[in-house]
Amino acid sequence: MTDAPDGGDGLHTMGAGVLAADGTMHAGVNFCHFTGGPCAELVALGAARAAGAGDPQVVVAVGNQGRGIKNPCGRCRQVMADSYPRLRVIVQTPAGARSIAIGELLPWSFDWVAEQA
């Protein structure tokens, strides 16, 4: 899912996959840039939405060069919690890979919806 080999461009160092409720899979890669660039999870969620998948169920991110499953950054956690509160995220734990609810991954998160009331 990524294309940054040793000595490569380093622009795409993470890949992500999203499983939608209709069973379709959608992929995305990050875009590294000094301004922050989008993370692979958000690109994959955007690709799913662009393809008409409105109810993502599970997301996972992996690092290039065999780095395996990578847990989402704080920004991605907040975006996913705000946009898809029923989403499950596959994370790496000391006991191995595990699927958990985004709310469990981001307890005590900022509640964007409540703040708009």
Tab-separated table of C-alpha atoms in Angstrom:
chain	number	residue	atom	x	y	z
A	1	MET	CA	0.000	0.000	0.000
A	2	THR	CA	2.968	2.326	0.262
A	3	ASP	CA	5.663	3.225	-2.223
A	4	ALA	CA	8.543	4.761	-0.259
A	5	PRO	CA	11.447	2.298	-0.539
A	6	ASP	CA	14.742	2.732	1.289
A	7	GLY	CA	16.173	5.922	-0.139
A	8	GLY	CA	12.826	6.656	-1.843
A	9	ASP	CA	10.856	9.864	-1.954
A	10	GLY	CA	9.345	9.410	1.516
A	11	LEU	CA	6.082	11.009	0.400
A	12	HIS	CA	3.957	7.936	1.051
A	13	THR	CA	5.067	6.106	4.188
A	14	MET	CA	1.700	4.846	5.441
A	15	GLY	CA	-1.219	3.042	3.849
A	16	ALA	CA	-4.726	2.523	5.199
A	17	GLY	CA	-7.751	0.429	4.393
A	18	VAL	CA	-11.408	1.021	5.193
A	19	LEU	CA	-14.089	-1.659	5.218
A	20	ALA	CA	-17.530	-0.186	4.467
A	21	ALA	CA	-20.879	-1.585	5.601
A	22	ASP	CA	-21.607	-2.759	2.042
A	23	GLY	CA	-18.477	-4.961	2.139
A	24	THR	CA	-16.363	-2.804	-0.146
A	25	MET	CA	-12.754	-2.003	0.694
A	26	HIS	CA	-11.150	1.387	0.118
A	27	ALA	CA	-7.482	2.303	0.315
A	28	GLY	CA	-5.477	5.455	0.846
A	29	VAL	CA	-1.911	6.575	1.429
A	30	ASN	CA	-0.558	9.476	3.408
A	31	PHE	CA	1.193	12.429	1.828
A	32	CYS	CA	4.134	13.610	3.916
A	33	HIS	CA	4.727	17.339	3.757
A	34	PHE	CA	6.254	19.831	6.157
A	35	THR	CA	2.835	21.506	6.524
A	36	GLY	CA	1.336	18.308	7.870
A	37	GLY	CA	-0.233	16.621	4.862
A	38	PRO	CA	-3.149	14.169	5.174
A	39	CYS	CA	-2.779	10.879	7.021
A	40	ALA	CA	-3.526	7.604	5.247
A	41	GLU	CA	-6.601	6.916	7.385
A	42	LEU	CA	-8.263	10.179	6.371
A	43	VAL	CA	-7.363	9.645	2.710
A	44	ALA	CA	-8.879	6.134	2.826
A	45	LEU	CA	-12.034	7.434	4.534
A	46	GLY	CA	-12.289	10.140	1.867
A	47	ALA	CA	-11.835	7.555	-0.889
A	48	ALA	CA	-14.591	5.442	0.644
A	49	ARG	CA	-16.942	8.405	0.753
A	50	ALA	CA	-16.046	9.440	-2.809
A	51	ALA	CA	-16.920	5.900	-3.935
A	52	GLY	CA	-20.341	6.191	-2.303
A	53	ALA	CA	-19.624	4.214	0.867
A	54	GLY	CA	-21.342	6.228	3.585
A	55	ASP	CA	-20.946	3.914	6.569
A	56	PRO	CA	-17.346	2.868	7.227
A	57	GLN	CA	-17.063	0.031	9.728
A	58	VAL	CA	-13.354	-0.593	10.290
A	59	VAL	CA	-10.108	1.214	9.495
A	60	VAL	CA	-6.500	0.062	9.748
A	61	ALA	CA	-3.210	1.793	8.950
A	62	VAL	CA	0.096	0.128	8.150
A	63	GLY	CA	3.606	1.469	7.776
A	64	ASN	CA	5.778	0.971	4.735
A	65	GLN	CA	8.842	-1.253	4.684
A	66	GLY	CA	7.138	-3.946	6.759
A	67	ARG	CA	6.480	-1.756	9.811
A	68	GLY	CA	3.071	-3.357	10.316
A	69	ILE	CA	-0.040	-1.911	11.919
A	70	LYS	CA	0.327	1.645	13.195
A	71	ASN	CA	-2.078	3.283	15.618
A	72	PRO	CA	-3.734	6.505	14.418
A	73	CYS	CA	-2.424	9.894	15.465
A	74	GLY	CA	-4.429	12.197	17.726
A	75	ARG	CA	-5.780	14.265	14.837
A	76	CYS	CA	-7.070	11.179	13.036
A	77	ARG	CA	-8.604	9.856	16.248
A	78	GLN	CA	-10.522	13.096	16.763
A	79	VAL	CA	-11.690	13.316	13.129
A	80	MET	CA	-12.827	9.686	13.171
A	81	ALA	CA	-14.616	10.087	16.513
A	82	ASP	CA	-16.422	13.213	15.289
A	83	SER	CA	-17.344	11.866	11.865
A	84	TYR	CA	-17.852	8.147	12.478
A	85	PRO	CA	-18.549	7.492	16.188
A	86	ARG	CA	-19.403	3.806	15.527
A	87	LEU	CA	-16.135	3.162	13.649
A	88	ARG	CA	-13.809	0.411	14.826
A	89	VAL	CA	-10.049	0.790	14.521
A	90	ILE	CA	-7.522	-2.011	14.273
A	91	VAL	CA	-4.618	-1.119	16.555
A	92	GLN	CA	-1.412	-2.770	17.650
A	93	THR	CA	-1.220	-3.625	21.354
A	94	PRO	CA	1.436	-5.453	23.400
A	95	ALA	CA	-0.769	-8.544	22.998
A	96	GLY	CA	-1.065	-8.138	19.206
A	97	ALA	CA	-3.547	-6.598	16.800
A	98	ARG	CA	-6.957	-5.744	18.207
A	99	SER	CA	-10.152	-4.105	16.898
A	100	ILE	CA	-11.566	-1.463	19.225
A	101	ALA	CA	-14.263	1.197	19.038
A	102	ILE	CA	-13.021	4.704	18.268
A	103	GLY	CA	-14.590	5.902	21.540
A	104	GLU	CA	-12.455	3.423	23.445
A	105	LEU	CA	-9.384	4.620	21.570
A	106	LEU	CA	-10.161	8.245	22.320
A	107	PRO	CA	-11.790	8.462	25.750
A	108	TRP	CA	-12.667	11.924	27.009
A	109	SER	CA	-12.437	13.333	23.504
A	110	PHE	CA	-13.520	16.823	22.587
A	111	ASP	CA	-17.212	16.632	21.614
A	112	TRP	CA	-17.581	18.803	18.492
A	113	VAL	CA	-21.345	18.221	18.195
A	114	ALA	CA	-21.995	19.228	21.808
A	115	GLU	CA	-19.868	22.359	21.403
A	116	GLN	CA	-22.028	23.513	18.456
A	117	ALA	CA	-25.244	23.546	20.513
